[in-house]
Amino acid sequence: MKCTGDRLDLIDQRILPMQIKYISCANAASVAAAIRDMVVRGAPAIGCAAAFGVALEARSAAGRPRQEFDQHMAEAIQTLARSRPTAVNLFWALSRMKKILIGNSGQSNAEIAHALLVEAQSVLSEDIETNHAIGDAGAALVPPDACIMTHCNAGALATGGHGTALGIVRSARDQGKRPTVIATETRPFLQGARLTAWELVQEAIPVTLITDNMAGHMMRRGKVNLVIVGADRVAANGDVANKIGTYTLAVLAARHGIPFYVAAPLSTVDLGTATGEDIQIEERAADEVTGYAGTRWAPVGVSVANPAFDITSAELVTAIVTERGVLRGPDESKIRALFER
Ligand code: MRU
């Protein structure tokens, strides 16, 4: 993503890789719509986009009287906060932006708008740095010729750049290892088939695409050395919310003695949420399940469930890889200690 100050350009992830098109957002409402409609998705990328949404709104509202400006900004932040409920990076980024609004309240509206843009640029550049740190720490877990199974897309598209789970794959490759990847297609939105496969094909990292229901077979046949996924929210006890289907892979990995790693920045760890059961799981529209891209295959009248995420208990997670290193056997005390370093 790129922000010039008066607009945010986002690659439209709904139509990748069939079409490469950009969508421009000029205010908080258009950024919120882009997040809700999945133009931009992936926990860290949502956070970065929301930060720019606040900055763009401040720029366009800077001419208003102060009281009106403050009210307007509070509403814009609310609009962004309502776009998607599960990824905590969204709320983490908005709270960073609120602090800048409050901390600069003695300045002019134009100066506040400038400070917000500088902060949004920092959210983006820090995320890229963080992903490189996650990649370096995680690459140590990857044997030289490992086959890594991943789910959904936790790559450059889902972050500011480099990626979390795919960041580890990239860093391992950069260190001279020869990782190969099995990407699950990730129904219903096909982030694996469309986005992860696209990122890896572009970089000539060998990738094999499978449908979600092939994962157990691949593990049973000894084709998978480790699983690495991203996260949308890690609760204080180490439970992980991530794309629907992650829990299935974690159970399968445990059954087959395969390490199951979660790659996530500290901005994804939510100490305010005690366990996975306290995380709100987004329920998305039925038409994502009854068909795809305008083609319907399920009968009219069928009832549909479409939870976008699931919870993997901490006990199924071999380690969480953050920018502070590899945290094995995550539990509340180890997770809290991460923030005290
Ligand atoms: O619904 P999505 O595509 O936003 O879900 C994304 C995921 O579940 C990712 O694994 C997660 O956000 C981590 S991205 C680094």
PDB file of N, CA, C and O and ligand atoms in Angstrom, residues 13 35 38 40-46 84 87 89 131 151-159 163-166 186 189 191 195 229-233 241-244 246 263-265 268 282 284 308-309, ligand 1:
ATOM      1  N   GLN A  13      -7.371  -6.849  -3.570  1.00  0.00           N
ATOM      2  CA  GLN A  13      -7.087  -8.268  -3.315  1.00  0.00           C
ATOM      3  C   GLN A  13      -8.273  -9.177  -3.638  1.00  0.00           C
ATOM      4  O   GLN A  13      -8.144 -10.391  -3.643  1.00  0.00           O
ATOM      5  N   ILE A  35     -11.700  -2.146   3.792  1.00  0.00           N
ATOM      6  CA  ILE A  35     -11.404  -3.202   4.782  1.00  0.00           C
ATOM      7  C   ILE A  35     -12.588  -4.174   4.846  1.00  0.00           C
ATOM      8  O   ILE A  35     -12.414  -5.391   4.762  1.00  0.00           O
ATOM      9  N   MET A  38     -12.893  -6.417   1.821  1.00  0.00           N
ATOM     10  CA  MET A  38     -11.719  -7.280   1.572  1.00  0.00           C
ATOM     11  C   MET A  38     -10.847  -6.814   0.401  1.00  0.00           C
ATOM     12  O   MET A  38     -10.101  -7.611  -0.170  1.00  0.00           O
ATOM     13  N   VAL A  40      -8.516  -4.784   1.011  1.00  0.00           N
ATOM     14  CA  VAL A  40      -7.305  -4.999   1.808  1.00  0.00           C
ATOM     15  C   VAL A  40      -7.697  -5.915   2.957  1.00  0.00           C
ATOM     16  O   VAL A  40      -8.765  -5.752   3.543  1.00  0.00           O
ATOM     17  N   ARG A  41      -6.845  -6.929   3.231  1.00  0.00           N
ATOM     18  CA  ARG A  41      -7.170  -7.876   4.303  1.00  0.00           C
ATOM     19  C   ARG A  41      -5.852  -8.391   4.871  1.00  0.00           C
ATOM     20  O   ARG A  41      -4.792  -8.124   4.329  1.00  0.00           O
ATOM     21  N   GLY A  42      -5.981  -9.150   5.984  1.00  0.00           N
ATOM     22  CA  GLY A  42      -4.773  -9.564   6.701  1.00  0.00           C
ATOM     23  C   GLY A  42      -4.586  -8.594   7.859  1.00  0.00           C
ATOM     24  O   GLY A  42      -4.642  -7.373   7.656  1.00  0.00           O
ATOM     25  N   ALA A  43      -4.378  -9.140   9.048  1.00  0.00           N
ATOM     26  CA  ALA A  43      -4.435  -8.306  10.257  1.00  0.00           C
ATOM     27  C   ALA A  43      -3.508  -7.080  10.226  1.00  0.00           C
ATOM     28  O   ALA A  43      -3.971  -5.939  10.421  1.00  0.00           O
ATOM     29  N   PRO A  44      -2.204  -7.254   9.967  1.00  0.00           N
ATOM     30  CA  PRO A  44      -1.348  -6.060   9.987  1.00  0.00           C
ATOM     31  C   PRO A  44      -1.695  -5.065   8.874  1.00  0.00           C
ATOM     32  O   PRO A  44      -1.650  -3.842   9.097  1.00  0.00           O
ATOM     33  N   ALA A  45      -2.073  -5.570   7.698  1.00  0.00           N
ATOM     34  CA  ALA A  45      -2.418  -4.658   6.589  1.00  0.00           C
ATOM     35  C   ALA A  45      -3.663  -3.843   6.920  1.00  0.00           C
ATOM     36  O   ALA A  45      -3.754  -2.657   6.581  1.00  0.00           O
ATOM     37  N   ILE A  46      -4.613  -4.482   7.612  1.00  0.00           N
ATOM     38  CA  ILE A  46      -5.824  -3.757   8.014  1.00  0.00           C
ATOM     39  C   ILE A  46      -5.450  -2.614   8.980  1.00  0.00           C
ATOM     40  O   ILE A  46      -5.968  -1.503   8.876  1.00  0.00           O
ATOM     41  N   ARG A  84     -14.222  -4.363  10.623  1.00  0.00           N
ATOM     42  CA  ARG A  84     -14.113  -5.823  10.858  1.00  0.00           C
ATOM     43  C   ARG A  84     -13.794  -6.031  12.338  1.00  0.00           C
ATOM     44  O   ARG A  84     -13.017  -5.255  12.915  1.00  0.00           O
ATOM     45  N   ALA A  87      -9.513  -9.018  13.842  1.00  0.00           N
ATOM     46  CA  ALA A  87      -8.080  -8.683  13.876  1.00  0.00           C
ATOM     47  C   ALA A  87      -7.842  -7.520  14.826  1.00  0.00           C
ATOM     48  O   ALA A  87      -8.340  -6.414  14.621  1.00  0.00           O
ATOM     49  N   ASN A  89      -5.156  -5.880  15.331  1.00  0.00           N
ATOM     50  CA  ASN A  89      -4.266  -4.853  14.779  1.00  0.00           C
ATOM     51  C   ASN A  89      -5.032  -3.600  14.376  1.00  0.00           C
ATOM     52  O   ASN A  89      -4.502  -2.494  14.420  1.00  0.00           O
ATOM     53  N   ASN A 131       8.282  -7.519  10.496  1.00  0.00           N
ATOM     54  CA  ASN A 131       8.164  -8.761   9.742  1.00  0.00           C
ATOM     55  C   ASN A 131       9.529  -9.337   9.387  1.00  0.00           C
ATOM     56  O   ASN A 131       9.703 -10.560   9.357  1.00  0.00           O
ATOM     57  N   HIS A 151      -1.560 -21.624   5.604  1.00  0.00           N
ATOM     58  CA  HIS A 151      -3.001 -21.484   5.381  1.00  0.00           C
ATOM     59  C   HIS A 151      -3.312 -20.008   5.184  1.00  0.00           C
ATOM     60  O   HIS A 151      -2.655 -19.154   5.766  1.00  0.00           O
ATOM     61  N   CYS A 152      -4.306 -19.729   4.378  1.00  0.00           N
ATOM     62  CA  CYS A 152      -4.713 -18.355   4.102  1.00  0.00           C
ATOM     63  C   CYS A 152      -3.544 -17.603   3.469  1.00  0.00           C
ATOM     64  O   CYS A 152      -2.715 -18.190   2.772  1.00  0.00           O
ATOM     65  N   ASN A 153      -3.456 -16.313   3.684  1.00  0.00           N
ATOM     66  CA  ASN A 153      -2.312 -15.533   3.200  1.00  0.00           C
ATOM     67  C   ASN A 153      -1.801 -14.675   4.326  1.00  0.00           C
ATOM     68  O   ASN A 153      -2.491 -13.774   4.796  1.00  0.00           O
ATOM     69  N   ALA A 154      -0.600 -15.012   4.805  1.00  0.00           N
ATOM     70  CA  ALA A 154       0.087 -14.188   5.809  1.00  0.00           C
ATOM     71  C   ALA A 154       1.377 -13.713   5.169  1.00  0.00           C
ATOM     72  O   ALA A 154       2.477 -13.895   5.693  1.00  0.00           O
ATOM     73  N   GLY A 155       1.227 -13.124   4.002  1.00  0.00           N
ATOM     74  CA  GLY A 155       2.372 -12.691   3.206  1.00  0.00           C
ATOM     75  C   GLY A 155       2.479 -11.179   3.130  1.00  0.00           C
ATOM     76  O   GLY A 155       1.912 -10.452   3.950  1.00  0.00           O
ATOM     77  N   ALA A 156       3.189 -10.712   2.101  1.00  0.00           N
ATOM     78  CA  ALA A 156       3.376  -9.270   1.906  1.00  0.00           C
ATOM     79  C   ALA A 156       2.027  -8.570   1.756  1.00  0.00           C
ATOM     80  O   ALA A 156       1.817  -7.465   2.257  1.00  0.00           O
ATOM     81  N   LEU A 157       1.090  -9.237   1.082  1.00  0.00           N
ATOM     82  CA  LEU A 157      -0.220  -8.615   0.847  1.00  0.00           C
ATOM     83  C   LEU A 157      -0.990  -8.386   2.149  1.00  0.00           C
ATOM     84  O   LEU A 157      -1.803  -7.469   2.235  1.00  0.00           O
ATOM     85  N   ALA A 158      -0.742  -9.246   3.138  1.00  0.00           N
ATOM     86  CA  ALA A 158      -1.502  -9.193   4.394  1.00  0.00           C
ATOM     87  C   ALA A 158      -0.862  -8.279   5.431  1.00  0.00           C
ATOM     88  O   ALA A 158      -1.377  -8.146   6.545  1.00  0.00           O
ATOM     89  N   THR A 159       0.262  -7.668   5.044  1.00  0.00           N
ATOM     90  CA  THR A 159       1.047  -6.863   5.992  1.00  0.00           C
ATOM     91  C   THR A 159       1.543  -5.603   5.271  1.00  0.00           C
ATOM     92  O   THR A 159       1.182  -5.365   4.122  1.00  0.00           O
ATOM     93  N   GLY A 163       5.730 -10.023   5.024  1.00  0.00           N
ATOM     94  CA  GLY A 163       4.818 -11.045   5.549  1.00  0.00           C
ATOM     95  C   GLY A 163       5.277 -11.607   6.881  1.00  0.00           C
ATOM     96  O   GLY A 163       6.410 -11.392   7.306  1.00  0.00           O
ATOM     97  N   THR A 164       4.368 -12.345   7.538  1.00  0.00           N
ATOM     98  CA  THR A 164       4.710 -12.987   8.818  1.00  0.00           C
ATOM     99  C   THR A 164       5.054 -14.462   8.545  1.00  0.00           C
ATOM    100  O   THR A 164       6.222 -14.823   8.530  1.00  0.00           O
ATOM    101  N   ALA A 165       4.037 -15.291   8.286  1.00  0.00           N
ATOM    102  CA  ALA A 165       4.336 -16.696   7.951  1.00  0.00           C
ATOM    103  C   ALA A 165       5.175 -16.769   6.667  1.00  0.00           C
ATOM    104  O   ALA A 165       6.203 -17.447   6.621  1.00  0.00           O
ATOM    105  N   LEU A 166       4.755 -16.047   5.625  1.00  0.00           N
ATOM    106  CA  LEU A 166       5.551 -16.061   4.385  1.00  0.00           C
ATOM    107  C   LEU A 166       6.847 -15.278   4.565  1.00  0.00           C
ATOM    108  O   LEU A 166       7.811 -15.491   3.828  1.00  0.00           O
ATOM    109  N   THR A 186      -7.913 -22.329   1.058  1.00  0.00           N
ATOM    110  CA  THR A 186      -8.577 -21.413   1.991  1.00  0.00           C
ATOM    111  C   THR A 186      -9.936 -20.917   1.486  1.00  0.00           C
ATOM    112  O   THR A 186     -10.142 -19.736   1.192  1.00  0.00           O
ATOM    113  N   PHE A 189     -12.806 -17.650   0.720  1.00  0.00           N
ATOM    114  CA  PHE A 189     -12.347 -16.457  -0.001  1.00  0.00           C
ATOM    115  C   PHE A 189     -11.102 -16.726  -0.854  1.00  0.00           C
ATOM    116  O   PHE A 189     -10.650 -15.858  -1.576  1.00  0.00           O
ATOM    117  N   GLN A 191      -7.872 -17.129  -0.186  1.00  0.00           N
ATOM    118  CA  GLN A 191      -6.629 -16.354   0.003  1.00  0.00           C
ATOM    119  C   GLN A 191      -5.389 -17.182  -0.310  1.00  0.00           C
ATOM    120  O   GLN A 191      -4.360 -16.643  -0.737  1.00  0.00           O
ATOM    121  N   LEU A 195      -3.810 -15.626  -3.412  1.00  0.00           N
ATOM    122  CA  LEU A 195      -2.831 -14.640  -2.936  1.00  0.00           C
ATOM    123  C   LEU A 195      -1.486 -15.265  -2.548  1.00  0.00           C
ATOM    124  O   LEU A 195      -0.434 -14.812  -2.997  1.00  0.00           O
ATOM    125  N   VAL A 229       1.486 -20.502  10.256  1.00  0.00           N
ATOM    126  CA  VAL A 229       0.333 -19.658   9.909  1.00  0.00           C
ATOM    127  C   VAL A 229       0.508 -18.291  10.563  1.00  0.00           C
ATOM    128  O   VAL A 229       1.358 -18.115  11.444  1.00  0.00           O
ATOM    129  N   GLY A 230      -0.323 -17.344  10.161  1.00  0.00           N
ATOM    130  CA  GLY A 230      -0.355 -16.043  10.807  1.00  0.00           C
ATOM    131  C   GLY A 230      -1.408 -16.037  11.911  1.00  0.00           C
ATOM    132  O   GLY A 230      -1.886 -17.092  12.331  1.00  0.00           O
ATOM    133  N   ALA A 231      -1.766 -14.837  12.379  1.00  0.00           N
ATOM    134  CA  ALA A 231      -2.812 -14.731  13.407  1.00  0.00           C
ATOM    135  C   ALA A 231      -3.525 -13.391  13.264  1.00  0.00           C
ATOM    136  O   ALA A 231      -2.943 -12.404  12.800  1.00  0.00           O
ATOM    137  N   ASP A 232      -4.781 -13.407  13.643  1.00  0.00           N
ATOM    138  CA  ASP A 232      -5.565 -12.160  13.679  1.00  0.00           C
ATOM    139  C   ASP A 232      -5.633 -11.585  15.085  1.00  0.00           C
ATOM    140  O   ASP A 232      -5.786 -10.377  15.278  1.00  0.00           O
ATOM    141  N   ARG A 233      -5.554 -12.482  16.073  1.00  0.00           N
ATOM    142  CA  ARG A 233      -5.500 -12.025  17.455  1.00  0.00           C
ATOM    143  C   ARG A 233      -4.969 -13.184  18.305  1.00  0.00           C
ATOM    144  O   ARG A 233      -5.425 -14.322  18.159  1.00  0.00           O
ATOM    145  N   ALA A 241      -6.590 -16.721  17.311  1.00  0.00           N
ATOM    146  CA  ALA A 241      -7.639 -16.601  16.289  1.00  0.00           C
ATOM    147  C   ALA A 241      -6.949 -16.401  14.946  1.00  0.00           C
ATOM    148  O   ALA A 241      -6.100 -15.525  14.807  1.00  0.00           O
ATOM    149  N   ASN A 242      -7.290 -17.235  13.995  1.00  0.00           N
ATOM    150  CA  ASN A 242      -6.758 -17.067  12.632  1.00  0.00           C
ATOM    151  C   ASN A 242      -7.802 -17.608  11.658  1.00  0.00           C
ATOM    152  O   ASN A 242      -8.850 -18.126  12.066  1.00  0.00           O
ATOM    153  N   LYS A 243      -7.508 -17.497  10.391  1.00  0.00           N
ATOM    154  CA  LYS A 243      -8.454 -17.871   9.332  1.00  0.00           C
ATOM    155  C   LYS A 243      -9.105 -19.229   9.583  1.00  0.00           C
ATOM    156  O   LYS A 243      -8.437 -20.187   9.982  1.00  0.00           O
ATOM    157  N   ILE A 244     -10.387 -19.291   9.329  1.00  0.00           N
ATOM    158  CA  ILE A 244     -11.149 -20.524   9.502  1.00  0.00           C
ATOM    159  C   ILE A 244     -10.401 -21.688   8.806  1.00  0.00           C
ATOM    160  O   ILE A 244      -9.986 -21.560   7.649  1.00  0.00           O
ATOM    161  N   THR A 246      -7.684 -23.018  10.395  1.00  0.00           N
ATOM    162  CA  THR A 246      -6.393 -23.083  11.108  1.00  0.00           C
ATOM    163  C   THR A 246      -6.452 -24.138  12.207  1.00  0.00           C
ATOM    164  O   THR A 246      -5.522 -24.931  12.391  1.00  0.00           O
ATOM    165  N   ALA A 263       3.132 -17.193  13.398  1.00  0.00           N
ATOM    166  CA  ALA A 263       3.999 -16.020  13.219  1.00  0.00           C
ATOM    167  C   ALA A 263       3.139 -14.771  13.356  1.00  0.00           C
ATOM    168  O   ALA A 263       2.182 -14.595  12.596  1.00  0.00           O
ATOM    169  N   ALA A 264       3.453 -13.937  14.335  1.00  0.00           N
ATOM    170  CA  ALA A 264       2.615 -12.746  14.550  1.00  0.00           C
ATOM    171  C   ALA A 264       3.396 -11.657  15.281  1.00  0.00           C
ATOM    172  O   ALA A 264       4.166 -11.951  16.200  1.00  0.00           O
ATOM    173  N   PRO A 265       3.181 -10.408  14.885  1.00  0.00           N
ATOM    174  CA  PRO A 265       3.813  -9.305  15.606  1.00  0.00           C
ATOM    175  C   PRO A 265       3.134  -9.066  16.960  1.00  0.00           C
ATOM    176  O   PRO A 265       2.003  -9.518  17.174  1.00  0.00           O
ATOM    177  N   THR A 268      -0.445  -7.962  17.284  1.00  0.00           N
ATOM    178  CA  THR A 268      -1.537  -8.940  17.147  1.00  0.00           C
ATOM    179  C   THR A 268      -1.869  -9.587  18.500  1.00  0.00           C
ATOM    180  O   THR A 268      -2.857 -10.311  18.618  1.00  0.00           O
ATOM    181  N   GLU A 282     -15.786 -13.001  13.351  1.00  0.00           N
ATOM    182  CA  GLU A 282     -16.584 -12.355  12.305  1.00  0.00           C
ATOM    183  C   GLU A 282     -17.397 -13.404  11.519  1.00  0.00           C
ATOM    184  O   GLU A 282     -16.860 -14.436  11.125  1.00  0.00           O
ATOM    185  N   ARG A 284     -19.336 -13.763   8.063  1.00  0.00           N
ATOM    186  CA  ARG A 284     -19.443 -13.026   6.803  1.00  0.00           C
ATOM    187  C   ARG A 284     -20.651 -13.490   5.992  1.00  0.00           C
ATOM    188  O   ARG A 284     -21.347 -14.427   6.373  1.00  0.00           O
ATOM    189  N   ALA A 308     -15.502 -16.443   9.753  1.00  0.00           N
ATOM    190  CA  ALA A 308     -14.283 -16.154   8.990  1.00  0.00           C
ATOM    191  C   ALA A 308     -13.016 -16.623   9.707  1.00  0.00           C
ATOM    192  O   ALA A 308     -11.960 -16.712   9.084  1.00  0.00           O
ATOM    193  N   PHE A 309     -13.118 -16.898  10.999  1.00  0.00           N
ATOM    194  CA  PHE A 309     -11.934 -17.273  11.789  1.00  0.00           C
ATOM    195  C   PHE A 309     -12.295 -18.414  12.730  1.00  0.00           C
ATOM    196  O   PHE A 309     -13.475 -18.673  12.991  1.00  0.00           O
TER     197      PHE A 309
HETATM  198  O1  MRU B   1     -10.039 -12.655   6.346  1.00  0.00           O
HETATM  199  P1  MRU B   1      -8.594 -12.298   6.156  1.00  0.00           P
HETATM  200  O2  MRU B   1      -8.079 -12.597   4.794  1.00  0.00           O
HETATM  201  O3  MRU B   1      -8.314 -10.888   6.599  1.00  0.00           O
HETATM  202  O4  MRU B   1      -7.825 -13.258   7.168  1.00  0.00           O
HETATM  203  C1  MRU B   1      -6.428 -13.158   7.232  1.00  0.00           C
HETATM  204  C2  MRU B   1      -5.797 -14.165   8.108  1.00  0.00           C
HETATM  205  O5  MRU B   1      -6.441 -14.961   8.743  1.00  0.00           O
HETATM  206  C3  MRU B   1      -4.300 -14.094   8.246  1.00  0.00           C
HETATM  207  O6  MRU B   1      -3.765 -15.355   8.500  1.00  0.00           O
HETATM  208  C4  MRU B   1      -3.944 -13.166   9.415  1.00  0.00           C
HETATM  209  O7  MRU B   1      -4.590 -11.950   9.312  1.00  0.00           O
HETATM  210  C5  MRU B   1      -2.485 -12.935   9.502  1.00  0.00           C
HETATM  211  S1  MRU B   1      -1.878 -11.911   8.205  1.00  0.00           S
HETATM  212  C6  MRU B   1      -0.227 -11.671   8.477  1.00  0.00           C
END
